[in-house]
Amino acid sequence: MNHAPLHPALQTQAVTHRRLLRGMSLLLFVTLSGTMMVFMTRAFTSGEIANVLLLAVIGVIMLPMLALLGGLIWYLDHQQSQRLDVAQRLLGECSPVMARLTRVGPSDRSGILALIQPLAEPSALPCYALIYPTFSAHRLLRRPITAQFHCRNRQPGSDVVVIHAEVALLGRLVDQEVYCRQRRQMLIAGLVLLLIIAAVLGTRAIIG
């Protein structure tokens, strides 16, 4: 099946993502192969059975680790490919709307919360989008920008594409109150977990 070429604004993001994955794969290969070479050299030069057994144990541990990291790289590639496919369809099916994009919240690994206000409809209620984190997104959203906004509808959960200066930002619409409440809940859960770990470690130190 022949696929239509990616929109020029998406090609840069696709190339950057592929380079990042290649860099991660190379780093993974160099790290694991280097570690194995060190232990193999030590095991075969020393001639001790303990070092040979240690090499075997490390090999058994590294196999599932390698599979896990390989699965993670595949998942990241698959996720980005799906996002690019959705963005390509949106750019082909939805007419662009000029909008003002303003960052309104802190960024985390899930994305950057931004306020979107269509310029042609100043009286319309603004919507909020969670822009997926990329180097371009962090750079562009340091200040408010005017960009082309592509979206099928303005309901939470809808995918969005924002294009500014030939750079595409991908994301999805969210309900601001729900998103902020979920962030607070995750923050509280993280703090509670840290307190539990600190209490357990403190108790063990006192008992010990």
Coordinates of N, CA and C in Angstrom, one line a residue:
M1 N 0.8 -1.2 0.0 CA 0.0 0.0 0.0 C 0.9 1.2 0.0
N2 N 0.6 2.2 -0.8 CA 1.3 3.4 -0.9 C 0.8 4.5 0.0
H3 N 1.6 5.0 0.9 CA 1.2 6.0 1.8 C 1.6 7.4 1.3
A4 N 0.7 8.4 1.5 CA 1.0 9.7 1.1 C 2.1 10.3 1.9
P5 N 3.0 11.1 1.3 CA 4.1 11.6 2.1 C 3.6 12.5 3.2
L6 N 4.4 12.5 4.3 CA 4.0 13.4 5.5 C 4.0 14.8 5.1
H7 N 3.1 15.6 5.8 CA 3.1 17.0 5.7 C 4.5 17.5 6.0
P8 N 5.0 18.6 5.3 CA 6.4 19.1 5.6 C 6.6 19.4 7.1
A9 N 5.5 19.9 7.8 CA 5.7 20.3 9.2 C 5.8 19.0 10.1
L10 N 5.4 17.9 9.6 CA 5.5 16.7 10.3 C 6.8 15.9 10.0
Q11 N 7.4 16.2 8.9 CA 8.6 15.5 8.5 C 9.7 15.7 9.4
T12 N 9.9 17.0 9.8 CA 11.0 17.3 10.8 C 10.8 16.6 12.1
Q13 N 9.6 16.5 12.6 CA 9.4 15.8 13.8 C 9.6 14.3 13.7
A14 N 9.3 13.7 12.5 CA 9.5 12.3 12.3 C 11.0 12.0 12.2
V15 N 11.8 12.9 11.5 CA 13.2 12.7 11.4 C 13.9 12.8 12.7
T16 N 13.5 13.8 13.5 CA 14.1 14.0 14.9 C 13.8 12.8 15.7
H17 N 12.6 12.2 15.6 CA 12.2 11.1 16.4 C 13.0 9.9 16.0
R18 N 13.2 9.7 14.7 CA 14.0 8.5 14.3 C 15.5 8.7 14.7
R19 N 16.0 9.9 14.7 CA 17.4 10.1 15.2 C 17.5 9.8 16.6
L20 N 16.5 10.2 17.4 CA 16.5 9.9 18.8 C 16.5 8.4 19.1
L21 N 15.6 7.7 18.4 CA 15.6 6.2 18.6 C 16.9 5.6 18.2
R22 N 17.5 6.0 17.1 CA 18.8 5.4 16.7 C 19.8 5.7 17.8
G23 N 19.8 6.9 18.3 CA 20.8 7.2 19.4 C 20.5 6.3 20.6
M24 N 19.3 6.1 21.0 CA 19.0 5.3 22.1 C 19.4 3.8 21.9
S25 N 19.1 3.3 20.7 CA 19.5 2.0 20.3 C 21.0 1.8 20.4
L26 N 21.8 2.8 19.8 CA 23.2 2.7 19.8 C 23.8 2.8 21.3
L27 N 23.2 3.7 22.1 CA 23.6 3.8 23.5 C 23.4 2.4 24.2
L28 N 22.2 1.8 24.0 CA 21.9 0.6 24.6 C 22.9 -0.5 24.2
F29 N 23.2 -0.6 22.9 CA 24.1 -1.6 22.4 C 25.5 -1.4 22.9
V30 N 26.0 -0.2 22.9 CA 27.4 0.1 23.4 C 27.5 -0.2 24.9
T31 N 26.4 0.2 25.7 CA 26.5 0.0 27.1 C 26.5 -1.5 27.5
L32 N 25.5 -2.3 26.9 CA 25.4 -3.7 27.2 C 26.6 -4.5 26.7
S33 N 27.0 -4.2 25.4 CA 28.2 -4.9 24.9 C 29.5 -4.6 25.6
G34 N 29.6 -3.3 26.0 CA 30.8 -3.0 26.8 C 30.8 -3.6 28.2
T35 N 29.7 -3.7 28.8 CA 29.6 -4.4 30.1 C 30.0 -5.9 30.0
M36 N 29.4 -6.5 29.0 CA 29.7 -7.9 28.8 C 31.1 -8.2 28.4
M37 N 31.8 -7.3 27.6 CA 33.2 -7.5 27.3 C 34.0 -7.4 28.6
V38 N 33.7 -6.4 29.5 CA 34.5 -6.3 30.7 C 34.4 -7.5 31.5
F39 N 33.2 -8.1 31.7 CA 33.1 -9.3 32.5 C 33.7 -10.5 31.9
M40 N 33.5 -10.6 30.5 CA 34.1 -11.7 29.8 C 35.6 -11.7 29.9
T41 N 36.2 -10.5 29.8 CA 37.7 -10.4 29.9 C 38.2 -10.8 31.3
R42 N 37.4 -10.3 32.3 CA 37.8 -10.7 33.7 C 37.7 -12.2 33.9
A43 N 36.6 -12.7 33.4 CA 36.3 -14.2 33.7 C 37.3 -15.1 33.0
F44 N 37.7 -14.8 31.7 CA 38.6 -15.7 31.0 C 40.1 -15.4 31.3
T45 N 40.4 -14.2 31.8 CA 41.8 -14.0 32.2 C 42.1 -14.5 33.6
S46 N 41.1 -14.4 34.4 CA 41.4 -14.9 35.8 C 41.4 -16.4 35.9
G47 N 40.6 -17.1 35.1 CA 40.5 -18.5 35.2 C 39.8 -19.1 36.4
E48 N 39.1 -18.2 37.2 CA 38.4 -18.6 38.4 C 37.0 -18.9 38.0
I49 N 36.5 -20.0 38.6 CA 35.1 -20.5 38.3 C 34.1 -19.4 38.8
A50 N 34.4 -18.7 39.9 CA 33.5 -17.7 40.4 C 33.2 -16.6 39.4
N51 N 34.3 -16.2 38.7 CA 34.1 -15.1 37.7 C 33.3 -15.7 36.5
V52 N 33.5 -16.9 36.2 CA 32.7 -17.5 35.1 C 31.2 -17.6 35.5
L53 N 30.9 -18.0 36.7 CA 29.6 -18.1 37.2 C 28.9 -16.7 37.2
L54 N 29.7 -15.7 37.6 CA 29.3 -14.3 37.7 C 28.9 -13.8 36.3
L55 N 29.7 -14.2 35.3 CA 29.4 -13.8 33.9 C 28.1 -14.5 33.4
A56 N 27.9 -15.7 33.8 CA 26.7 -16.4 33.4 C 25.4 -15.7 34.1
V57 N 25.6 -15.4 35.3 CA 24.5 -14.7 36.0 C 24.2 -13.3 35.4
I58 N 25.2 -12.6 35.0 CA 25.0 -11.3 34.4 C 24.4 -11.4 33.0
G59 N 24.8 -12.5 32.3 CA 24.2 -12.7 31.0 C 22.7 -13.0 31.1
V60 N 22.3 -13.8 32.1 CA 20.9 -14.2 32.4 C 20.1 -12.9 32.7
I61 N 20.7 -12.0 33.5 CA 20.0 -10.8 33.9 C 19.9 -9.8 32.7
M62 N 20.9 -9.8 31.9 CA 20.8 -8.8 30.8 C 19.9 -9.2 29.7
L63 N 19.6 -10.5 29.5 CA 18.7 -10.9 28.5 C 17.3 -10.3 28.6
P64 N 16.6 -10.5 29.8 CA 15.3 -9.8 30.0 C 15.4 -8.3 30.0
M65 N 16.5 -7.8 30.4 CA 16.7 -6.3 30.4 C 16.8 -5.8 29.0
L66 N 17.5 -6.5 28.1 CA 17.6 -6.2 26.7 C 16.2 -6.3 26.0
A67 N 15.5 -7.3 26.4 CA 14.2 -7.4 25.8 C 13.2 -6.3 26.3
L68 N 13.3 -5.9 27.5 CA 12.5 -4.9 28.1 C 12.8 -3.5 27.4
L69 N 14.1 -3.2 27.3 CA 14.5 -1.9 26.7 C 14.2 -1.9 25.2
G70 N 14.3 -3.1 24.5 CA 13.9 -3.2 23.1 C 12.4 -3.0 22.9
G71 N 11.7 -3.5 23.9 CA 10.2 -3.3 23.8 C 9.8 -1.9 24.1
L72 N 10.6 -1.2 24.9 CA 10.3 0.2 25.2 C 10.6 1.0 24.0
I73 N 11.7 0.8 23.3 CA 12.0 1.5 22.1 C 10.9 1.3 21.0
W74 N 10.5 0.0 20.9 CA 9.4 -0.3 19.9 C 8.2 0.4 20.2
Y75 N 7.8 0.5 21.5 CA 6.6 1.2 22.0 C 6.7 2.7 21.6
L76 N 7.8 3.3 21.9 CA 7.9 4.7 21.6 C 7.8 5.0 20.1
D77 N 8.4 4.1 19.3 CA 8.3 4.3 17.9 C 6.9 4.1 17.4
H78 N 6.2 3.1 17.9 CA 4.8 2.8 17.5 C 3.9 3.9 18.0
Q79 N 4.1 4.5 19.2 CA 3.3 5.6 19.6 C 3.4 6.8 18.8
Q80 N 4.7 7.1 18.4 CA 4.9 8.3 17.6 C 4.4 8.1 16.2
S81 N 4.5 6.9 15.7 CA 4.0 6.7 14.3 C 2.4 6.9 14.3
Q82 N 1.8 6.4 15.4 CA 0.3 6.6 15.4 C 0.0 8.1 15.5
R83 N 0.7 8.8 16.3 CA 0.5 10.2 16.5 C 0.7 11.0 15.1
L84 N 1.7 10.6 14.4 CA 1.9 11.2 13.1 C 0.9 10.9 12.1
D85 N 0.4 9.6 12.1 CA -0.7 9.2 11.2 C -2.0 10.0 11.5
V86 N -2.3 10.2 12.8 CA -3.5 11.0 13.2 C -3.3 12.4 12.8
A87 N -2.1 13.0 13.0 CA -1.9 14.4 12.6 C -2.0 14.6 11.1
Q88 N -1.5 13.6 10.4 CA -1.6 13.7 8.9 C -3.0 13.7 8.4
R89 N -3.8 12.9 9.1 CA -5.3 12.9 8.7 C -5.9 14.2 9.1
L90 N -5.6 14.7 10.2 CA -6.2 16.0 10.6 C -5.8 17.1 9.7
L91 N -4.6 17.2 9.3 CA -4.1 18.2 8.4 C -4.8 18.1 7.0
G92 N -5.2 16.9 6.6 CA -5.8 16.7 5.3 C -7.3 16.9 5.4
E93 N -7.9 16.7 6.6 CA -9.4 16.7 6.6 C -9.9 18.0 7.3
C94 N -9.1 18.7 8.1 CA -9.6 19.8 8.9 C -9.0 21.1 8.4
S95 N -9.9 22.1 8.2 CA -9.4 23.4 7.7 C -8.7 24.1 8.9
P96 N -7.6 24.8 8.6 CA -6.9 25.5 9.7 C -7.6 26.7 10.3
V97 N -7.5 26.9 11.5 CA -8.1 28.1 12.2 C -7.0 28.8 12.9
M98 N -6.8 30.1 12.7 CA -5.8 30.8 13.4 C -6.2 31.0 14.8
A99 N -5.2 30.7 15.7 CA -5.5 30.8 17.1 C -4.3 31.3 17.9
R100 N -4.6 31.7 19.1 CA -3.5 32.2 20.0 C -3.3 31.1 21.0
L101 N -2.0 30.7 21.1 CA -1.6 29.6 22.0 C -0.8 30.1 23.1
T102 N -1.2 29.9 24.3 CA -0.6 30.4 25.5 C -0.3 29.3 26.5
R103 N 0.9 29.2 27.0 CA 1.2 28.2 28.0 C 0.6 28.6 29.3
V104 N -0.2 27.7 30.0 CA -0.8 28.1 31.2 C -0.5 27.2 32.4
G105 N 0.4 26.2 32.2 CA 0.7 25.3 33.3 C 2.1 24.8 33.1
P106 N 2.6 24.1 34.2 CA 4.0 23.5 34.1 C 4.0 22.3 33.2
S107 N 5.1 22.0 32.7 CA 5.3 20.8 31.8 C 5.7 19.6 32.6
D108 N 5.3 18.5 32.1 CA 5.8 17.2 32.7 C 5.9 16.2 31.6
R109 N 6.1 14.9 31.9 CA 6.3 14.0 30.9 C 5.1 13.7 30.1
S110 N 3.9 14.1 30.6 CA 2.7 13.9 29.8 C 2.4 15.0 28.8
G111 N 3.0 16.2 29.1 CA 2.8 17.3 28.1 C 2.8 18.6 28.7
I112 N 2.5 19.6 27.9 CA 2.4 21.0 28.3 C 1.0 21.5 28.2
L113 N 0.4 22.0 29.3 CA -0.9 22.6 29.2 C -0.9 23.9 28.6
A114 N -1.7 24.1 27.5 CA -1.8 25.4 26.8 C -3.2 25.8 26.6
L115 N -3.4 27.1 26.6 CA -4.7 27.7 26.3 C -4.8 28.1 24.9
I116 N -5.9 27.7 24.2 CA -6.1 27.9 22.8 C -7.3 28.8 22.6
Q117 N -7.1 30.0 22.0 CA -8.2 31.0 21.8 C -8.2 31.3 20.3
P118 N -9.3 30.8 19.6 CA -9.4 31.1 18.1 C -9.5 32.6 17.9
L119 N -8.7 33.2 17.0 CA -8.7 34.6 16.8 C -10.0 35.1 16.0
A120 N -10.5 34.2 15.2 CA -11.7 34.6 14.4 C -13.0 34.6 15.3
E121 N -12.9 34.0 16.5 CA -14.0 33.9 17.4 C -13.6 34.4 18.8
P122 N -13.4 35.7 18.9 CA -12.9 36.2 20.2 C -13.9 36.0 21.4
S123 N -15.2 35.8 21.0 CA -16.2 35.7 22.1 C -16.4 34.2 22.5
A124 N -15.8 33.3 21.7 CA -15.9 31.8 21.9 C -15.1 31.5 23.2
L125 N -15.6 30.4 23.9 CA -14.9 29.9 25.1 C -13.6 29.3 24.6
P126 N -12.5 29.6 25.3 CA -11.2 29.0 25.0 C -11.2 27.5 25.3
C127 N -10.4 26.8 24.7 CA -10.2 25.4 25.0 C -8.7 25.2 25.5
Y128 N -8.5 24.1 26.1 CA -7.2 23.7 26.7 C -6.7 22.5 26.0
A129 N -5.4 22.5 25.7 CA -4.8 21.4 25.0 C -3.5 20.9 25.8
L130 N -3.3 19.7 25.8 CA -2.1 19.1 26.4 C -1.2 18.8 25.2
I131 N -0.2 19.7 25.0 CA 0.8 19.5 23.9 C 1.8 18.5 24.3
Y132 N 2.0 17.5 23.5 CA 3.0 16.4 23.8 C 4.4 17.1 23.9
P133 N 5.2 16.6 24.8 CA 6.5 17.3 25.1 C 7.5 16.9 24.0
T134 N 8.1 18.0 23.3 CA 9.2 17.9 22.4 C 10.1 19.1 22.6
F135 N 11.3 19.0 22.0 CA 12.2 20.2 22.1 C 11.5 21.4 21.5
S136 N 10.8 21.2 20.4 CA 10.2 22.3 19.7 C 9.1 22.9 20.5
A137 N 8.3 22.0 21.2 CA 7.2 22.5 22.0 C 7.7 23.4 23.2
H138 N 8.7 22.9 23.8 CA 9.3 23.6 25.0 C 9.9 25.0 24.5
R139 N 10.5 25.0 23.3 CA 11.1 26.2 22.8 C 10.0 27.2 22.4
L140 N 9.0 26.8 21.6 CA 8.0 27.7 21.1 C 7.0 28.2 22.2
L141 N 6.7 27.4 23.2 CA 5.7 27.8 24.2 C 6.3 28.6 25.3
R142 N 7.5 29.0 25.2 CA 8.0 29.9 26.2 C 7.3 31.2 26.2
R143 N 6.6 31.6 25.1 CA 5.9 32.8 25.0 C 4.6 32.5 24.2
P144 N 3.6 33.3 24.3 CA 2.4 33.1 23.4 C 2.7 33.2 22.0
I145 N 2.1 32.3 21.2 CA 2.3 32.3 19.7 C 1.0 32.3 19.0
T146 N 1.0 32.7 17.8 CA -0.2 32.6 16.9 C 0.1 31.5 15.9
A147 N -0.8 30.6 15.7 CA -0.5 29.4 14.9 C -1.8 28.9 14.3
Q148 N -1.6 28.0 13.3 CA -2.7 27.3 12.7 C -3.2 26.2 13.6
F149 N -4.4 26.1 13.8 CA -5.0 25.1 14.8 C -5.9 24.2 14.0
H150 N -5.6 22.9 14.0 CA -6.4 21.9 13.3 C -7.0 20.9 14.4
C151 N -8.3 20.8 14.3 CA -9.0 19.9 15.2 C -10.4 19.5 14.7
R152 N -10.9 18.3 14.8 CA -12.2 17.9 14.3 C -13.3 18.6 15.1
N153 N -13.2 18.5 16.4 CA -14.2 19.2 17.3 C -13.4 19.7 18.5
R154 N -14.1 20.5 19.3 CA -13.4 21.1 20.5 C -13.9 20.4 21.8
Q155 N -14.0 19.1 21.7 CA -14.3 18.3 22.9 C -13.1 17.7 23.5
P156 N -13.0 17.6 24.9 CA -11.9 16.9 25.5 C -11.6 15.6 24.9
G157 N -10.4 15.3 24.7 CA -10.0 14.0 24.1 C -9.7 14.0 22.6
S158 N -10.1 15.1 22.0 CA -9.9 15.2 20.5 C -8.4 15.6 20.2
D159 N -7.9 15.0 19.2 CA -6.5 15.2 18.8 C -6.4 16.6 18.1
V160 N -5.3 17.2 18.3 CA -5.1 18.6 17.7 C -3.7 18.6 17.1
V161 N -3.6 19.5 16.1 CA -2.3 19.8 15.5 C -2.2 21.3 15.4
V162 N -1.1 21.8 15.9 CA -0.8 23.2 15.9 C 0.5 23.5 15.0
I163 N 0.4 24.3 14.0 CA 1.6 24.6 13.2 C 2.0 26.0 13.3
H164 N 3.2 26.3 13.7 CA 3.8 27.6 13.8 C 5.1 27.6 13.2
A165 N 5.3 28.5 12.2 CA 6.6 28.6 11.5 C 7.1 27.3 11.0
E166 N 6.2 26.5 10.3 CA 6.5 25.2 9.7 C 7.0 24.2 10.8
V167 N 6.6 24.4 12.0 CA 6.9 23.4 13.1 C 5.5 22.9 13.6
A168 N 5.3 21.6 13.7 CA 4.1 21.0 14.1 C 4.2 20.6 15.6
L169 N 3.1 21.0 16.3 CA 3.0 20.6 17.7 C 1.8 19.7 17.8
L170 N 1.9 18.5 18.3 CA 0.8 17.5 18.4 C 0.3 17.5 19.9
G171 N -1.0 17.2 20.0 CA -1.5 17.1 21.4 C -3.0 16.6 21.3
R172 N -3.7 16.9 22.4 CA -5.1 16.5 22.5 C -5.7 17.5 23.5
L173 N -7.0 17.8 23.2 CA -7.8 18.7 24.1 C -8.1 18.0 25.4
V174 N -8.1 18.8 26.5 CA -8.4 18.3 27.8 C -9.3 19.2 28.5
D175 N -10.0 18.7 29.5 CA -10.7 19.5 30.5 C -9.8 20.0 31.5
Q176 N -9.6 21.3 31.6 CA -8.6 21.9 32.5 C -8.8 21.5 34.0
E177 N -10.1 21.5 34.4 CA -10.3 21.1 35.8 C -10.0 19.7 36.1
V178 N -10.4 18.8 35.2 CA -10.1 17.4 35.3 C -8.6 17.1 35.3
Y179 N -7.9 17.8 34.3 CA -6.5 17.6 34.2 C -5.7 18.1 35.5
C180 N -6.1 19.2 36.0 CA -5.4 19.8 37.2 C -5.7 18.9 38.4
R181 N -6.9 18.4 38.5 CA -7.3 17.5 39.6 C -6.5 16.2 39.5
Q182 N -6.3 15.7 38.3 CA -5.5 14.4 38.2 C -4.0 14.7 38.6
R183 N -3.5 15.9 38.2 CA -2.1 16.2 38.5 C -2.0 16.3 40.0
R184 N -3.0 17.0 40.7 CA -2.9 17.1 42.2 C -2.9 15.7 42.8
Q185 N -3.8 14.8 42.3 CA -3.9 13.5 42.9 C -2.6 12.7 42.7
M186 N -2.0 12.8 41.5 CA -0.7 12.1 41.3 C 0.4 12.7 42.2
L187 N 0.4 14.0 42.4 CA 1.4 14.7 43.2 C 1.2 14.2 44.7
I188 N 0.0 14.1 45.2 CA -0.3 13.7 46.5 C 0.1 12.2 46.7
A189 N -0.2 11.4 45.7 CA 0.2 10.0 45.8 C 1.7 9.8 45.8
G190 N 2.4 10.6 45.0 CA 3.9 10.6 45.0 C 4.4 11.0 46.4
L191 N 3.9 12.1 47.0 CA 4.4 12.5 48.3 C 4.1 11.5 49.3
V192 N 2.9 10.9 49.3 CA 2.6 9.8 50.3 C 3.5 8.6 50.1
L193 N 3.9 8.2 48.9 CA 4.8 7.1 48.7 C 6.2 7.5 49.2
L194 N 6.6 8.7 49.0 CA 7.9 9.1 49.5 C 7.9 9.1 51.0
L195 N 6.8 9.6 51.7 CA 6.7 9.6 53.1 C 6.8 8.1 53.7
I196 N 6.1 7.2 53.0 CA 6.1 5.8 53.4 C 7.5 5.2 53.3
I197 N 8.2 5.5 52.2 CA 9.5 5.0 52.1 C 10.5 5.6 53.1
A198 N 10.3 6.9 53.4 CA 11.2 7.6 54.4 C 10.9 7.0 55.8
A199 N 9.6 6.7 56.1 CA 9.2 6.2 57.4 C 9.8 4.8 57.5
V200 N 9.7 3.9 56.5 CA 10.3 2.6 56.6 C 11.8 2.6 56.8
L201 N 12.5 3.4 56.0 CA 13.9 3.5 56.1 C 14.3 4.1 57.5
G202 N 13.6 5.1 58.0 CA 13.9 5.6 59.3 C 13.6 4.6 60.4
T203 N 12.6 3.8 60.3 CA 12.3 2.8 61.3 C 13.4 1.7 61.3
R204 N 13.8 1.3 60.1 CA 14.9 0.3 60.0 C 16.2 0.8 60.6
A205 N 16.5 2.1 60.3 CA 17.7 2.7 60.9 C 17.7 2.8 62.4
I206 N 16.5 3.1 62.9 CA 16.4 3.2 64.4 C 16.5 1.8 65.0
I207 N 15.8 0.8 64.4 CA 15.8 -0.6 64.9 C 17.2 -1.1 64.8
G208 N 17.9 -0.8 63.6 CA 19.2 -1.4 63.4 C 20.2 -0.7 64.3

